[in-house]
Short mmCIF file of C-alpha atoms in Angstrom, two decimals:
data_model
loop_
_atom_site.label_atom_id
_atom_site.label_comp_id
_atom_site.label_asym_id
_atom_site.label_seq_id
_atom_site.Cartn_x
_atom_site.Cartn_y
_atom_site.Cartn_z
CA UNK C 24 25.44 22.08 11.87
CA UNK C 25 23.57 21.09 8.41
CA UNK C 26 22.80 23.39 5.51
CA UNK C 27 19.23 23.56 6.44
CA UNK C 28 19.11 27.15 5.75
CA UNK C 29 15.61 27.89 3.73
CA UNK C 30 12.85 26.09 5.69
CA UNK C 31 9.49 25.67 4.21
CA UNK C 32 6.49 24.97 6.54
CA UNK C 33 3.63 23.26 5.08
CA UNK C 34 0.31 21.94 6.90
CA UNK C 35 -3.12 20.66 7.35
CA UNK C 36 -5.28 23.60 6.69
CA UNK C 37 -8.46 21.67 7.77
CA UNK C 38 -7.70 20.95 11.15
CA UNK C 39 -8.05 24.42 13.41
CA UNK C 40 -5.77 23.19 16.31
CA UNK C 41 -2.49 22.52 13.77
CA UNK C 42 -2.45 26.63 13.52
CA UNK C 43 -0.79 26.72 16.97
CA UNK C 44 2.02 24.53 16.19
CA UNK C 45 2.86 26.57 12.81
CA UNK C 46 2.90 29.67 14.45
CA UNK C 47 5.12 28.13 17.08
CA UNK C 48 7.37 26.76 14.28
CA UNK C 49 7.37 30.38 12.93
CA UNK C 50 8.50 31.96 15.91
CA UNK C 51 11.22 29.44 16.72
CA UNK C 52 12.53 28.88 13.08
CA UNK C 53 12.73 32.71 13.15
CA UNK C 54 14.31 33.45 16.33
CA UNK C 55 17.08 30.86 15.73
CA UNK C 56 18.19 32.57 12.80
CA UNK C 57 16.58 30.53 9.75
CA UNK C 58 14.78 31.82 6.85
CA UNK C 59 11.16 30.28 6.96
CA UNK C 60 8.73 30.45 3.78
CA UNK C 61 5.22 29.28 4.01
CA UNK C 62 3.39 27.06 1.32
CA UNK C 63 0.61 29.83 0.44
CA UNK C 64 -2.30 27.52 1.70
CA UNK C 65 -0.83 27.65 5.14
CA UNK C 66 0.38 31.02 5.10
CA UNK C 67 -3.53 32.20 4.73
CA UNK C 68 -4.47 29.44 7.34
CA UNK C 69 -2.09 31.23 10.01
CA UNK C 70 -3.12 34.60 8.74
CA UNK C 71 0.39 35.48 7.63
CA UNK C 72 1.03 38.20 5.47
CA UNK C 73 4.94 39.17 6.55
CA UNK C 74 6.54 35.92 5.07
CA UNK C 75 7.85 34.72 1.54
CA UNK C 76 5.01 32.14 0.23
CA UNK C 77 5.15 29.37 -2.50
CA UNK C 78 2.91 26.70 -4.32
CA UNK C 79 3.81 23.11 -3.78
CA UNK C 80 2.52 22.41 -7.22
CA UNK C 81 5.06 24.44 -8.92
CA UNK C 82 7.84 25.18 -6.69
CA UNK C 83 9.84 28.43 -7.81
CA UNK C 84 12.12 29.09 -4.38
CA UNK C 85 15.43 27.15 -3.59
CA UNK C 86 14.41 25.15 -0.27
CA UNK C 87 16.72 22.81 1.97
CA UNK C 88 13.80 21.58 4.02
CA UNK C 89 10.14 21.21 4.14
CA UNK C 90 8.27 20.51 7.52
CA UNK C 91 4.92 19.26 7.17
CA UNK C 92 2.63 19.44 9.73
CA UNK C 93 -0.59 17.25 9.90
CA UNK C 94 -1.26 13.59 9.37
CA UNK C 95 0.27 11.43 7.43
CA UNK C 96 -2.82 11.95 4.30
CA UNK C 97 -1.08 15.32 4.35
CA UNK C 98 2.44 14.04 4.29
CA UNK C 99 1.44 11.80 1.00
CA UNK C 100 -0.01 15.11 -0.57
CA UNK C 101 3.46 16.59 -0.20
CA UNK C 102 5.38 13.89 -0.92
CA UNK C 103 3.58 14.23 -4.35
CA UNK C 104 3.95 17.72 -4.73
CA UNK C 105 7.44 17.74 -4.16
CA UNK C 106 9.42 14.70 -5.37
CA UNK C 107 10.37 16.10 -8.37
CA UNK C 108 12.08 18.81 -6.37
CA UNK C 109 14.36 17.05 -4.28
CA UNK C 110 13.87 18.40 -1.22
CA UNK C 111 13.64 16.39 1.67
CA UNK C 112 10.35 16.05 4.12
CA UNK C 113 10.33 16.16 7.95
CA UNK C 114 6.73 15.63 9.68
CA UNK C 115 5.07 16.80 12.69
CA UNK C 116 2.26 14.43 14.21
CA UNK C 117 -0.92 16.34 14.25
CA UNK C 118 -3.06 13.41 12.65
CA UNK C 119 -4.10 9.73 13.94
CA UNK C 120 -1.56 7.03 13.09
CA UNK C 121 1.79 8.78 12.04
CA UNK C 122 3.76 6.26 9.99
CA UNK C 123 5.38 8.78 8.39
CA UNK C 124 4.81 11.88 10.72
CA UNK C 125 7.19 11.38 13.50
CA UNK C 126 7.60 14.29 15.94
CA UNK C 127 5.04 14.50 18.35
CA UNK C 128 3.63 18.17 19.28
CA UNK C 129 4.65 18.68 22.64
CA UNK C 130 8.13 17.65 21.72
CA UNK C 131 8.13 19.68 18.29
CA UNK C 132 11.02 22.46 18.94
CA UNK C 133 13.36 20.02 20.97
CA UNK C 134 13.18 17.30 18.02
CA UNK C 135 13.20 19.97 14.91
CA UNK C 136 16.47 21.52 17.10
CA UNK C 137 17.76 18.12 17.09
CA UNK C 138 17.46 17.46 13.31
CA UNK C 139 18.55 21.07 12.46
CA UNK C 140 22.09 20.49 14.33
CA UNK C 141 22.24 17.13 12.18
CA UNK C 142 21.25 14.68 14.41
CA UNK C 143 18.92 12.79 11.97
CA UNK C 144 17.99 9.87 9.89
CA UNK C 145 17.29 10.21 6.18
CA UNK C 146 14.66 7.29 4.40
CA UNK C 147 14.68 7.23 0.78
CA UNK C 148 11.23 6.22 -0.49
CA UNK C 149 9.99 5.45 -3.80
CA UNK C 150 6.73 6.33 -5.49
CA UNK C 151 4.53 4.71 -8.05
CA UNK C 152 3.76 6.12 -11.16
CA UNK C 153 0.23 5.39 -13.09
CA UNK C 154 -0.91 5.82 -16.54
CA UNK C 155 -4.32 4.57 -18.15
CA UNK C 156 -4.30 4.05 -21.77
CA UNK C 157 -7.81 3.63 -23.74
CA UNK C 158 -7.30 2.74 -27.69
CA UNK C 159 -3.19 3.22 -27.48
CA UNK C 160 -3.81 6.77 -25.99
CA UNK C 161 -2.64 7.91 -22.61
CA UNK C 162 -5.67 9.64 -21.36
CA UNK C 163 -4.83 9.87 -17.10
CA UNK C 164 -2.03 9.77 -15.02
CA UNK C 165 -1.29 9.73 -11.64
CA UNK C 166 1.61 9.47 -8.60
CA UNK C 167 1.70 7.53 -5.17
CA UNK C 168 3.21 7.19 -2.29
CA UNK C 169 1.28 4.41 -0.84
CA UNK C 170 -0.62 2.63 -2.89
CA UNK C 171 -2.29 2.39 -6.84
CA UNK C 172 -6.12 1.04 -6.39
CA UNK C 173 -8.12 -0.38 -8.78
CA UNK C 174 -11.45 -0.48 -7.45
CA UNK C 175 -15.58 -0.50 -8.25
CA UNK C 176 -16.13 3.23 -6.64
CA UNK C 177 -19.39 3.30 -5.54
CA UNK C 178 -20.58 0.22 -6.82
CA UNK C 179 -20.69 -3.18 -5.16
CA UNK C 180 -20.57 -5.62 -8.13
CA UNK C 181 -17.15 -7.34 -8.76
CA UNK C 182 -15.13 -6.56 -11.76
CA UNK C 183 -12.85 -8.72 -13.97
CA UNK C 184 -9.23 -7.82 -15.05
CA UNK C 185 -6.44 -9.28 -16.02
CA UNK C 186 -2.61 -8.89 -14.63
CA UNK C 187 0.95 -8.78 -16.10
CA UNK C 188 4.07 -8.53 -14.96
CA UNK C 189 7.26 -7.45 -17.17
CA UNK C 190 4.56 -8.85 -20.04
CA UNK C 191 3.80 -11.75 -18.54
CA UNK C 192 0.48 -13.23 -17.72
CA UNK C 193 -0.05 -13.86 -14.23
CA UNK C 194 -3.71 -14.24 -13.79
CA UNK C 195 -7.33 -13.35 -14.56
CA UNK C 196 -9.39 -12.33 -11.65
CA UNK C 197 -12.88 -11.31 -10.30
CA UNK C 198 -12.91 -9.30 -7.48
CA UNK C 199 -13.73 -5.98 -6.22
CA UNK C 200 -10.23 -4.81 -7.48
CA UNK C 201 -6.46 -4.71 -6.65
CA UNK C 202 -4.27 -2.73 -4.21
CA UNK C 203 -0.84 -2.33 -5.88
CA UNK C 204 1.56 -0.53 -2.83
CA UNK C 205 4.78 0.43 -1.97
CA UNK C 206 6.80 -0.24 1.09
CA UNK C 207 5.52 2.51 2.54
CA UNK C 208 1.84 1.94 1.94
CA UNK C 209 2.42 -1.64 3.27
CA UNK C 210 0.86 -0.60 6.28
CA UNK C 211 -2.40 1.24 5.12
CA UNK C 212 -4.79 -0.08 2.75
CA UNK C 213 -2.86 -2.89 1.80
CA UNK C 214 -2.75 -4.14 5.37
CA UNK C 215 -6.28 -3.70 5.75
CA UNK C 216 -6.58 -5.90 2.53
CA UNK C 217 -4.45 -8.84 4.20
CA UNK C 218 -1.36 -7.95 2.49
CA UNK C 219 2.01 -8.65 4.11
CA UNK C 220 4.08 -5.72 6.16
CA UNK C 221 7.27 -4.60 4.12
CA UNK C 222 10.10 -2.59 5.19
CA UNK C 223 10.71 0.62 3.81
CA UNK C 224 14.10 -0.11 2.96
CA UNK C 225 12.44 -3.05 0.55
CA UNK C 226 13.18 -2.58 -3.21
CA UNK C 227 9.56 -4.10 -3.75
CA UNK C 228 6.17 -4.02 -4.92
CA UNK C 229 2.93 -5.88 -3.13
CA UNK C 230 -0.24 -6.96 -4.97
CA UNK C 231 -2.95 -7.56 -2.90
CA UNK C 232 -6.54 -8.56 -4.36
CA UNK C 233 -9.63 -7.17 -2.83
CA UNK C 234 -12.32 -9.76 -1.77
CA UNK C 235 -11.14 -12.18 -4.33
CA UNK C 236 -14.17 -14.61 -5.94
CA UNK C 237 -11.37 -17.52 -5.71
CA UNK C 238 -9.95 -18.85 -2.23
CA UNK C 239 -6.48 -19.05 -4.09
CA UNK C 240 -6.16 -15.48 -4.13
CA UNK C 241 -3.47 -14.40 -2.54
CA UNK C 242 -1.14 -11.38 -2.18
CA UNK C 243 2.13 -11.48 -4.03
CA UNK C 244 5.08 -9.23 -3.59
CA UNK C 245 7.60 -8.58 -6.96
CA UNK C 246 10.27 -6.53 -7.15
CA UNK C 247 10.20 -3.00 -7.40
CA UNK C 248 11.35 -2.30 -10.89
CA UNK C 249 8.57 -4.78 -12.46
CA UNK C 250 6.33 -2.89 -14.83
CA UNK C 251 2.77 -3.90 -14.10
CA UNK C 252 0.02 -4.07 -16.16
CA UNK C 253 -4.03 -4.30 -15.36
CA UNK C 254 -6.17 -5.10 -18.81
CA UNK C 255 -10.05 -4.01 -17.21
CA UNK C 256 -12.23 -6.83 -18.71
CA UNK C 257 -13.93 -5.48 -21.41
CA UNK C 258 -17.74 -7.24 -20.41
CA UNK C 259 -17.53 -5.02 -17.34
CA UNK C 260 -20.74 -2.96 -16.67
CA UNK C 261 -19.20 -0.79 -14.66
CA UNK C 262 -16.31 1.89 -14.66
CA UNK C 263 -13.80 1.38 -11.84
CA UNK C 264 -11.66 3.73 -10.37
CA UNK C 265 -7.87 3.94 -10.09
CA UNK C 266 -7.03 6.20 -6.68
CA UNK C 267 -3.62 7.30 -5.92
CA UNK C 268 -3.04 7.62 -2.13
CA UNK C 269 -6.29 7.20 -1.80
CA UNK C 270 -6.85 10.79 -2.52
CA UNK C 271 -6.71 10.98 -6.63
CA UNK C 272 -9.27 9.53 -8.64
CA UNK C 273 -9.01 8.73 -12.35
CA UNK C 274 -11.84 7.18 -14.44
CA UNK C 275 -11.32 3.81 -16.11
CA UNK C 276 -13.56 2.32 -19.11
CA UNK C 277 -13.94 -1.60 -20.17
CA UNK C 278 -10.90 -2.20 -22.52
CA UNK C 279 -8.68 0.18 -20.97
CA UNK C 280 -5.11 -0.71 -19.94
CA UNK C 281 -3.14 0.59 -16.59
CA UNK C 282 0.18 0.33 -16.33
CA UNK C 283 2.34 1.25 -13.07
CA UNK C 284 5.99 1.16 -12.35
CA UNK C 285 8.27 2.91 -9.52
CA UNK C 286 8.97 6.50 -10.18
CA UNK C 287 12.78 7.81 -11.14
CA UNK C 288 12.71 10.12 -8.48
CA UNK C 289 12.81 9.01 -4.96
CA UNK C 290 11.62 11.31 -1.54
CA UNK C 291 13.44 11.70 1.03
CA UNK C 292 11.86 11.22 4.56
CA UNK C 293 14.22 12.64 7.37
CA UNK C 294 13.33 11.07 11.48
CA UNK C 295 14.54 11.98 14.21
CA UNK C 296 17.89 9.98 15.74
CA UNK C 297 16.08 7.09 17.47
CA UNK C 298 13.47 6.18 14.73
CA UNK C 299 12.59 2.80 14.66
CA UNK C 300 10.29 1.21 12.24
CA UNK C 301 9.54 -1.79 14.19
CA UNK C 302 8.80 0.29 17.47
CA UNK C 303 6.37 2.32 15.19
CA UNK C 304 4.74 -0.93 14.38
CA UNK C 305 4.40 -1.92 17.99
CA UNK C 306 3.00 1.54 18.73
CA UNK C 307 0.69 1.98 15.87
CA UNK C 308 -0.67 -1.40 15.33
CA UNK C 309 -0.90 -2.91 18.75
CA UNK C 310 2.00 -5.55 18.51
CA UNK C 311 3.05 -7.01 21.84
CA UNK C 312 5.72 -6.00 23.73
CA UNK C 313 8.73 -7.63 25.47
CA UNK C 314 8.15 -10.60 27.39
CA UNK C 315 9.13 -9.91 31.50
CA UNK C 316 12.31 -11.37 32.75
CA UNK C 317 10.57 -13.94 34.66
CA UNK C 318 8.64 -14.97 31.43
CA UNK C 319 11.86 -15.56 29.62
CA UNK C 320 13.43 -17.54 32.04
CA UNK C 321 10.63 -19.93 32.76
#
């Protein structure tokens, strides 16, 4: 058996059908003897006034496990809010892709039961920290499990910036921006931009240019402990946005310096036994299955 005694439930509150999954989990966990605690907005979502509540942003109750019901976007938000508290996350997929949320609704109770009995795999994922400096002063900070993206916002004009890695100049570039991705985020926006798929266990960071003005600009992969610095061109006429996980925006100005590096704390994602990253890629990305025996023997 595991030490998962106090279990928190967090959900995407914008999808009505998720309420049924939360109520099923409340019933199942309560009957099994676990202490159930609801994230405050989730409690309001399902109309529960009996169970204790907490806020993700300032966790003040001890938790052994958080079960997140929703899509990958909800999991990204939960990871950013909970990474400082060292609480593992388990995802029930009620979204579209489900790279981070493994458990399907129709097998929820059975898979949760297996996890709670000790049948699970732990995957440690690192996040990125970003800060923006203007005239030597920090004017904004953020974190991301998937990616930090520099982009022009609503404008369709290119921007200019310089890229430095570990204080070494890499290149100057005119483009629509730059995606700085963790291995977790390599199957998200970075993949759409032509970046490589990285196994989640890699200690690496991907840098993917967005529509660069030169054909020689290509994605590059650097060590996970690299310090990345982007200097926004002072001649830019637009005010680029720095977006964390596609959810939180910080506006920059010409001449600003954007610094990105690995966060010291990592988030622990729990997967059911049998979780296979490559199988997930085959399912979610439409990769080909194995050739038939007759085809392999030709």
